[in-house]
Coordinates of C-alpha atoms and ligand atoms in Angstrom, one line a residue:
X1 CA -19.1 -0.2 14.9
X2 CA -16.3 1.7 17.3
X3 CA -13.3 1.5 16.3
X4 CA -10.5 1.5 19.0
X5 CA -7.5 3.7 18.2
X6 CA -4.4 1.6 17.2
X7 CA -2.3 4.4 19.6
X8 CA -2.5 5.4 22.6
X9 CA -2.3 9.2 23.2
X10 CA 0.4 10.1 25.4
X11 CA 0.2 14.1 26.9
X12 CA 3.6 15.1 24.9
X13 CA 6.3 14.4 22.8
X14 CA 8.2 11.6 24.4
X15 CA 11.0 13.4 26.7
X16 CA 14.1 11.7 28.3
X17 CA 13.1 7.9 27.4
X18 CA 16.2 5.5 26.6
X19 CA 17.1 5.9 23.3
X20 CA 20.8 4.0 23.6
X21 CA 19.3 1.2 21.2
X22 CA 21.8 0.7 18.4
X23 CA 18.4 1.3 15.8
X24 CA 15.2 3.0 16.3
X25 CA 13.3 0.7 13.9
X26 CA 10.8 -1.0 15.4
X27 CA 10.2 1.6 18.3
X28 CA 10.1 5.3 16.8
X29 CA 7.8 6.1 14.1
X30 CA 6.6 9.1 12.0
X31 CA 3.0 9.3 10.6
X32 CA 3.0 12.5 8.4
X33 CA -0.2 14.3 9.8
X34 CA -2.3 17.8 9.0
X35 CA -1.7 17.1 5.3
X36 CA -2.5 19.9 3.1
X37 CA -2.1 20.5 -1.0
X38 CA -1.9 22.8 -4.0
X39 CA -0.8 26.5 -2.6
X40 CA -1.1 25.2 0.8
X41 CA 2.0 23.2 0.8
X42 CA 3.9 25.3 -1.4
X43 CA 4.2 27.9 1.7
X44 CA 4.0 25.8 4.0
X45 CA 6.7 24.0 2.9
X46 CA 8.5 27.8 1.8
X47 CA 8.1 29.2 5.4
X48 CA 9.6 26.0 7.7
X49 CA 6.2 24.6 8.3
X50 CA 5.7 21.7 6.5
X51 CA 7.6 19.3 4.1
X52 CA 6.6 17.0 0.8
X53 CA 5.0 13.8 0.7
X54 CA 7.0 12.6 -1.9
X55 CA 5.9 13.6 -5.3
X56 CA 2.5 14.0 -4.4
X57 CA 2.2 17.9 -4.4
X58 CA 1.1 17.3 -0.7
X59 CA 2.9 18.7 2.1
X60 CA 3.0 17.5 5.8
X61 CA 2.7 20.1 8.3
X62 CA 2.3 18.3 11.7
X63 CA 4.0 14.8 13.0
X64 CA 2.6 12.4 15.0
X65 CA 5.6 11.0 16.8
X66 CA 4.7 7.2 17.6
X67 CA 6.8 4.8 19.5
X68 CA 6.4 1.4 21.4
X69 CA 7.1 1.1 24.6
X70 CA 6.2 -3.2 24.8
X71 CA 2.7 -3.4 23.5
X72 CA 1.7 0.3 24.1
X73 CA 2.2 2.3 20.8
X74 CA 2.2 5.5 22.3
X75 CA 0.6 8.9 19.8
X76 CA 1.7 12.6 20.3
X77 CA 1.1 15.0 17.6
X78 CA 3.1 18.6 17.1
X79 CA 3.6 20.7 14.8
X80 CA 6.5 20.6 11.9
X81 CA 8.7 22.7 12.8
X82 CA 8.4 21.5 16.8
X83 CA 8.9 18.5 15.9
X84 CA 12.2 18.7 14.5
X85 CA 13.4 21.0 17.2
X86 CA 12.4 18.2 19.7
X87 CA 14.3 15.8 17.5
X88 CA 17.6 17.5 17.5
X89 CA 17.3 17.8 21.6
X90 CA 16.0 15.3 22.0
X91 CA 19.5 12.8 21.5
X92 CA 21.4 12.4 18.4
X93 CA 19.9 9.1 17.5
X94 CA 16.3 10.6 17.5
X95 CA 17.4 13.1 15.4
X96 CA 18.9 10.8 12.5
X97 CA 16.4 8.6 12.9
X98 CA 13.9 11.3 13.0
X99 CA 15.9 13.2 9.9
X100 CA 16.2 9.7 8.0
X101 CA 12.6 9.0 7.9
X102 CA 11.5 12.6 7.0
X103 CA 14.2 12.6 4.0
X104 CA 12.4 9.4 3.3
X105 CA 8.8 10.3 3.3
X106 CA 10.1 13.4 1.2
X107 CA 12.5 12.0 -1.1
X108 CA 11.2 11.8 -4.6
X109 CA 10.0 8.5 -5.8
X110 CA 11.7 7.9 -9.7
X111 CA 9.0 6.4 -12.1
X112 CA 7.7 3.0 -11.2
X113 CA 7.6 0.9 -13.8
X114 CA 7.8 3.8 -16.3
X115 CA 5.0 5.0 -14.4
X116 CA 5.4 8.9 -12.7
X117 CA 4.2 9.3 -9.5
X118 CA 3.0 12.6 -9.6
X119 CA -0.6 11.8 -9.8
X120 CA -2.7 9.0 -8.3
X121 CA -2.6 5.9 -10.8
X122 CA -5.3 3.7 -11.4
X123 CA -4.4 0.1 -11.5
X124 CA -7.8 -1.9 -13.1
X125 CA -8.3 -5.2 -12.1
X126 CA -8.2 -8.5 -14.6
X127 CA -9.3 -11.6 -12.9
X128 CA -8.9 -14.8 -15.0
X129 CA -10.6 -16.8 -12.6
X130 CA -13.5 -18.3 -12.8
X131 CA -14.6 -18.5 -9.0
X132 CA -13.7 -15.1 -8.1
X133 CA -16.2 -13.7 -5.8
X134 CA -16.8 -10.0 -7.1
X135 CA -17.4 -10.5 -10.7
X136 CA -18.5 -14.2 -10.8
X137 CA -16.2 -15.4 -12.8
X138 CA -16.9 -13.6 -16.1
X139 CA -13.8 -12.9 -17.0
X140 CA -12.5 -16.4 -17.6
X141 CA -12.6 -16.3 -21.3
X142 CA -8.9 -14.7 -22.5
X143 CA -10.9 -12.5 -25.0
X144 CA -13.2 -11.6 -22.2
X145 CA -10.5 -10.8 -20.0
X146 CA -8.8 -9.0 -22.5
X147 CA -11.8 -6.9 -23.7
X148 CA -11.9 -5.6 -20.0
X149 CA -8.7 -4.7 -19.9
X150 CA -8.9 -2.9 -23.0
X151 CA -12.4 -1.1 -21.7
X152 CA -10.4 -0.3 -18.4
X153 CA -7.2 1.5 -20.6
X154 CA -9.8 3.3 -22.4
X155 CA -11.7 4.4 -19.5
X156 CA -8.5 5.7 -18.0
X157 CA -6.7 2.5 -16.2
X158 CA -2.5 3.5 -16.0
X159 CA -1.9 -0.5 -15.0
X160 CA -4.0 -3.6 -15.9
X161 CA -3.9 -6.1 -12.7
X162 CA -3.9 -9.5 -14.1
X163 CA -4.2 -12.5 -11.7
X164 CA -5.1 -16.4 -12.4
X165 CA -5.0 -17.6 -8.8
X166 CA -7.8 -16.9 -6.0
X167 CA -6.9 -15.5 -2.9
X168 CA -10.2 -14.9 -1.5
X169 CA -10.6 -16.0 2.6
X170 CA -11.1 -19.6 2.1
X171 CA -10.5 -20.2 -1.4
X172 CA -8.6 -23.8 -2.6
X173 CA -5.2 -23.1 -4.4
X174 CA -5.3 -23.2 -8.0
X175 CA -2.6 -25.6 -10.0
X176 CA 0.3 -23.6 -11.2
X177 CA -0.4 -24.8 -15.0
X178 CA -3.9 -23.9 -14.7
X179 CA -2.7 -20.6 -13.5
X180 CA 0.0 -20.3 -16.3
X181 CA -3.1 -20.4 -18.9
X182 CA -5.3 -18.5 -17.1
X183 CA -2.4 -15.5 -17.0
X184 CA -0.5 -15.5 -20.0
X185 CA -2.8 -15.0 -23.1
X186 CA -4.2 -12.0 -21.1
X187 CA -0.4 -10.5 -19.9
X188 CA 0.8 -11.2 -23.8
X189 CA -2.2 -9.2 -25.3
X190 CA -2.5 -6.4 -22.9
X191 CA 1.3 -6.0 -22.7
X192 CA 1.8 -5.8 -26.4
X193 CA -0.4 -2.5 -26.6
X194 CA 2.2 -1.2 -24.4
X195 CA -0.2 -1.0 -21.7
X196 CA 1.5 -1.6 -18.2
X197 CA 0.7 -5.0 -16.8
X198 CA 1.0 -5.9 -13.5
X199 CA 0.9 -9.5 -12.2
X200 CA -0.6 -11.1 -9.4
X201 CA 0.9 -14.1 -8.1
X202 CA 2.8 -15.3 -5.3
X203 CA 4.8 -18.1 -8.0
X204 CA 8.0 -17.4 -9.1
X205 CA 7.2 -19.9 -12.3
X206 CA 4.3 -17.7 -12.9
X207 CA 6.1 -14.3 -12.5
X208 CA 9.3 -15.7 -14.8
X209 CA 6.4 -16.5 -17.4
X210 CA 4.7 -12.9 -16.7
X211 CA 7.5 -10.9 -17.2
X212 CA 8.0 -12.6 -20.4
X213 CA 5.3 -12.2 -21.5
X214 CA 5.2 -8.4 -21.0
X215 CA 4.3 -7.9 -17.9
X216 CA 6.5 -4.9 -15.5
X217 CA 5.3 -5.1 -12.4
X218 CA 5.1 -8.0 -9.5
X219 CA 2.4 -8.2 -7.4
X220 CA 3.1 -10.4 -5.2
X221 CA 0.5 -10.7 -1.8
X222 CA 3.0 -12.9 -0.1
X223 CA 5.6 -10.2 -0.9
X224 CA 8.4 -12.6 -2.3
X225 CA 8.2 -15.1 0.6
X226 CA 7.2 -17.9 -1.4
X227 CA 9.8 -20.1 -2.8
X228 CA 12.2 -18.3 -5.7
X229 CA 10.1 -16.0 -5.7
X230 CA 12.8 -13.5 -4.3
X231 CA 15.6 -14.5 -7.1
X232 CA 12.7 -14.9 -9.7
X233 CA 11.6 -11.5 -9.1
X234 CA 15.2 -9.9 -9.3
X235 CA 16.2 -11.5 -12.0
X236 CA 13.3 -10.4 -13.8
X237 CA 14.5 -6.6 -13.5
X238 CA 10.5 -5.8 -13.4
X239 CA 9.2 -3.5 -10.2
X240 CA 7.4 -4.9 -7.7
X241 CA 4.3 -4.9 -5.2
X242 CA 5.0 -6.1 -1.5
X243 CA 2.0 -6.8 0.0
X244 CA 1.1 -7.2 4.1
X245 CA -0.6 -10.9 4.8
X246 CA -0.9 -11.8 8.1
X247 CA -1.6 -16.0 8.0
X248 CA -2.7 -17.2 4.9
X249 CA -5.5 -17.1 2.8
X250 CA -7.3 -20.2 3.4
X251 CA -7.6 -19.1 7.5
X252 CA -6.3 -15.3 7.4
X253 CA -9.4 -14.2 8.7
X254 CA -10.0 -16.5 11.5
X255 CA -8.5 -14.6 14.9
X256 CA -6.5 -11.9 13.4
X257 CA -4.1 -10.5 16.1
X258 CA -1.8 -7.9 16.0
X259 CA 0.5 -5.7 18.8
X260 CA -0.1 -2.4 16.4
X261 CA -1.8 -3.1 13.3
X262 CA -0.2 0.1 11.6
X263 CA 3.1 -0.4 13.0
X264 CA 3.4 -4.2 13.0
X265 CA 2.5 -4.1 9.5
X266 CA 5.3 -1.0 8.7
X267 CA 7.9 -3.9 10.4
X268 CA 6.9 -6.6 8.4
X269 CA 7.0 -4.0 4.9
X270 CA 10.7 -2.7 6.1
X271 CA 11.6 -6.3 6.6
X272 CA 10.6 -7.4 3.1
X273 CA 12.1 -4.4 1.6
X274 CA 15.4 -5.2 3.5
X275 CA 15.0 -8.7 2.2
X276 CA 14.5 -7.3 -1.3
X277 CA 17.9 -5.2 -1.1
X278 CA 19.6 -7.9 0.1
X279 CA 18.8 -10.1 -3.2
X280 CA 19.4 -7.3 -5.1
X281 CA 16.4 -5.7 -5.9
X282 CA 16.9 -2.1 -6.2
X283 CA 14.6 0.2 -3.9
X284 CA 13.2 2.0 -6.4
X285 CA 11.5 -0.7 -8.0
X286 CA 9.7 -1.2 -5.4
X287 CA 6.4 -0.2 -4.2
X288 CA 4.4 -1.6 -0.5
X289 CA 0.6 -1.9 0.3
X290 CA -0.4 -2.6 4.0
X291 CA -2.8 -5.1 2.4
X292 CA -6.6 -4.2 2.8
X293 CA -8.8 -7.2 4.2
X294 CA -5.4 -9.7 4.4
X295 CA -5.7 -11.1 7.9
X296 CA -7.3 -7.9 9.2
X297 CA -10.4 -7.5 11.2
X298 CA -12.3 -4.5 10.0
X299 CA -11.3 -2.6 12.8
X300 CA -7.5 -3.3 11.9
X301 CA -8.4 -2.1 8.0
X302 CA -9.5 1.3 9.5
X303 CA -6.6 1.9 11.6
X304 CA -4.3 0.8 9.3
X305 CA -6.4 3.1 6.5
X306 CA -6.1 6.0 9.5
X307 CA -2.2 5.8 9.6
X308 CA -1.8 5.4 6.3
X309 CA 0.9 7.7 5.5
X310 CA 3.0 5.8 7.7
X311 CA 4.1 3.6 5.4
X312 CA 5.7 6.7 3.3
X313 CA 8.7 6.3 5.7
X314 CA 9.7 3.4 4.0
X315 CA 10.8 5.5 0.7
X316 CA 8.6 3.4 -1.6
X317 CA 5.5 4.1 -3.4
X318 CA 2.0 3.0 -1.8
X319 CA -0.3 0.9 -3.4
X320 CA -3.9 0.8 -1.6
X321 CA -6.7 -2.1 -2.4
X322 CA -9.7 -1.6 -0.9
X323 CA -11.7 -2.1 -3.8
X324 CA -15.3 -4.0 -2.9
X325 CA -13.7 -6.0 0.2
X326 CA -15.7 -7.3 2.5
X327 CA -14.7 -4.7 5.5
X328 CA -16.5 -2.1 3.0
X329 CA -19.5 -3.9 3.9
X330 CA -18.8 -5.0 7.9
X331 CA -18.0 -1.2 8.4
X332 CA -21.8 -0.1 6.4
X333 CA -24.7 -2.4 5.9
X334 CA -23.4 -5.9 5.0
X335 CA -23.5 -4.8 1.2
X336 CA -22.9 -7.6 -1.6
X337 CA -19.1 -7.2 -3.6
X338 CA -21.2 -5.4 -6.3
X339 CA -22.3 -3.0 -4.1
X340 CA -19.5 -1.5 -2.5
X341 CA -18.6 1.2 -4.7
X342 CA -19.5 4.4 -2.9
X343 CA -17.3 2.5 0.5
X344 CA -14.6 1.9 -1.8
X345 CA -14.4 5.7 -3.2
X346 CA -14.6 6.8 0.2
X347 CA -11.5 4.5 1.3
X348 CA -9.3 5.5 -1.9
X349 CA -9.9 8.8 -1.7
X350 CA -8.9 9.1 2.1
X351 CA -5.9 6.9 0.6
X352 CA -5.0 9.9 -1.6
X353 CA -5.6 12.0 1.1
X354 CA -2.8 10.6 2.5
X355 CA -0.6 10.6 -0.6
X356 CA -1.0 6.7 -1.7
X357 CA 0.3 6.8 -5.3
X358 CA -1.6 4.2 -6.8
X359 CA -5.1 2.3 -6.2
X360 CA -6.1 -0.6 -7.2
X361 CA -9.7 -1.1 -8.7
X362 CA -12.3 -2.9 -10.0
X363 CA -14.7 0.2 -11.2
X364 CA -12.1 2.1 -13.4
X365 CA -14.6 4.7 -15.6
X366 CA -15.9 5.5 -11.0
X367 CA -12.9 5.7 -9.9
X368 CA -11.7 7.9 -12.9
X369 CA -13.9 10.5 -12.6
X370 CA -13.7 10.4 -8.2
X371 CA -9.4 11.1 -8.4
X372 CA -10.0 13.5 -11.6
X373 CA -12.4 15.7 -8.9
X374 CA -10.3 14.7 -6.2
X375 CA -7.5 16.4 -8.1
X376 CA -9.2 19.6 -9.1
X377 CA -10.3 20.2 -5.6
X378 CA -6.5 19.4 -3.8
X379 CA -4.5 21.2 -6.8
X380 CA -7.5 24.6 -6.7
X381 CA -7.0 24.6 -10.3
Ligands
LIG401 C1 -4.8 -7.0 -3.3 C2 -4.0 -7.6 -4.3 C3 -4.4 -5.9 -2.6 C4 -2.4 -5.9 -3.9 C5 -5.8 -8.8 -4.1 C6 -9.2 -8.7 -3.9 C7 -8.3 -9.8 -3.4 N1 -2.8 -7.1 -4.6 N2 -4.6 -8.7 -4.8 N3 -3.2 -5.4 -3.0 N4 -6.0 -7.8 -3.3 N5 -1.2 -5.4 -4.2 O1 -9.0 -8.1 -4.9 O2 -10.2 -8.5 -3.2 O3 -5.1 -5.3 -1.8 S1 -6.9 -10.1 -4.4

């Protein structure tokens, strides 16, 4: 499969265009590129050359300037240190744009849901329900459910995923009772070991009920746009996942389309986030995933996967879900969901690669021992 690039390489940094816009959202862009770790980005960082991805312990030490100019997202890739010098001649409102963005990617994310960022986290997923297309439905039993969990903690999970409502392409909505009774037992008994339990739902009935029941995080796919589920969520006080959908579930994955998958996507995650502030949710609870396989063709999973890093200009933490969807197998060999493990690795760790703080799995005692290498070989220790 050939995948076109989402950017179009221009021969330099952007010179002389018309900046007089009263933002720069929504047409400049930074994507943190020639990302190094361990020693590497302490001196780079030291010596002018690079700066931190967060808490990461990664450094950037190259930008690659995007911007839209009407459809065309346009790529040019420099060095740090030129890159801020082009910023600051460029015009004023490149360079606080420019300087707000980098402050961003670097500022230091506080613990997210009592979680600290300085290491990937492994966030195992529960499914309660019963057609749910990568483990057939095994985990419909509470105990069940909650034995997995369990297995997944022990094996090295940080967050237990727990959702009750199917969002595979195509699937028929479940009832919000039936989902209630799917959730709750399993968010009650996993919560009460003082496990950190995320839930996945796009029902403010269901994430009320979550949260108290234990649960501290939201994961919500429809990133609060359902109905209440923005107050729901902020009265709850618990963090929270805003997810990238394009369309919805039932017919997401019929004609995808997108301007600039990466970018686009960044829009729509800044928009929520904005929305978020505005209903007082604080930014630091708050963490954004560009949404693996949610209205995406595979194509548009790779670039977005390619420009990951991106989305660190937001100033939240990353979530990435890759884990046994079906681009896995459109991008290899047409591979069943039980057999997409070694695609999956390979897409979570180019997610760390790219600094993503968190990934969400279905093959925790894998995925354990692919970060704990992944971690040796970026820290050299
Ligand atoms: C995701 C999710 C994801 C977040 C699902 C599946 C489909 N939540 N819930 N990110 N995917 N935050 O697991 O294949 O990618 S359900």
């Amino acid at each position: 499969m050939t995948i076109p690039s989402a950017f179009r390489r221009a021969a330099g940094l952007p010179r002389g265009l018309d900046w007089a816009a009263a933002s720069l959202d929504g047409r400049l862009y930074l994507l943190p590129a020639g990302i190094v770790a361990g020693e590497q980005a302490a001196a780079a960082i030291v010596a002018g050359h690079g700066w931190p991805i967060a808490d990461s312990g990664l450094a950037f030490t190259a930008g690659a300037v995007v911007w839209r100019d009407g459809d065309t997202a346009w790529v040019a890739l420099a060095p740090y240190a030129e890159m801020v010098d082009w910023a600051e001649a460029e015009s004023e409102e490149v360079a606080r744009h420019l300087g707000r963005l980098v402050r961003r990617i670097g500022g230091r994310r506080v613990p997210w849901a009592g979680l600290v960022l300085d290491r990937p986290q492994i966030m195992g997923i529960v499914n309660t329900t019963p057609d749910s297309f990568s483990d057939g439905g095994k985990h419909l039993a509470a105990e069940v459910a909650v034995a997995s969990a369990f297995a997944m903690v022990e094996a090295g999970a940080d967050i237990i995923d727990v959702g009750g409502g199917s969002t595979r392409p195509g699937a028929a909505p479940v009832p919000r009772d039936e989902e209630l009774a799917r959730v709750l037992p399993v968010v009650r008994a996993v919560a009460e070991k003082g496990v950190a339990v995320s839930i996945d739902t796009r029902h403010a009935a269901v994430m009320e009920a979550a949260v108290a029941a234990g649960a501290k995080i939201i994961n919500d796919i429809t990133a609060l746009e359902g109905e209440g589920a923005l107050t729901a969520a902020a009265r709850s006080g618990a963090a929270i996942c805003l997810m990238h959908m394009q369309g919805q579930p039932q017919t997401m994955q019929d004609n995808p389309t997108y301007r600039c998958a990466p970018l686009d996507i960044y829009d729509y995650l800044a928009g929520r986030i904005a929305a978020c502030e505005a209903a007082g949710i604080d930014r630091a609870l708050i963490a954004t995933d560009p949404g693996i396989g949610f209205g995406k063709t595979p194509a548009h999973n790779a670039q977005v996967l390619a420009a990951l890093a991106l989305y660190h200009g937001l100033g939240c933490p990353i979530l990435l879900g890759a884990s046994r969807k079906r681009f896995v197998a459109a991008l290899s060999n047409g591979e069943g969901p039980t057999e997409r493990l070694p695609g999956t690795l390979a897409a979570h760790l180019a997610g760390l690669d790219a600094g993503a703080q968190i990934i969400r799995v279905h093959d925790v005692p894998e995925t354990v021992q692919a970060v704990k290498v992944w971690q040796a070989v970026k820290s050299g220790t």
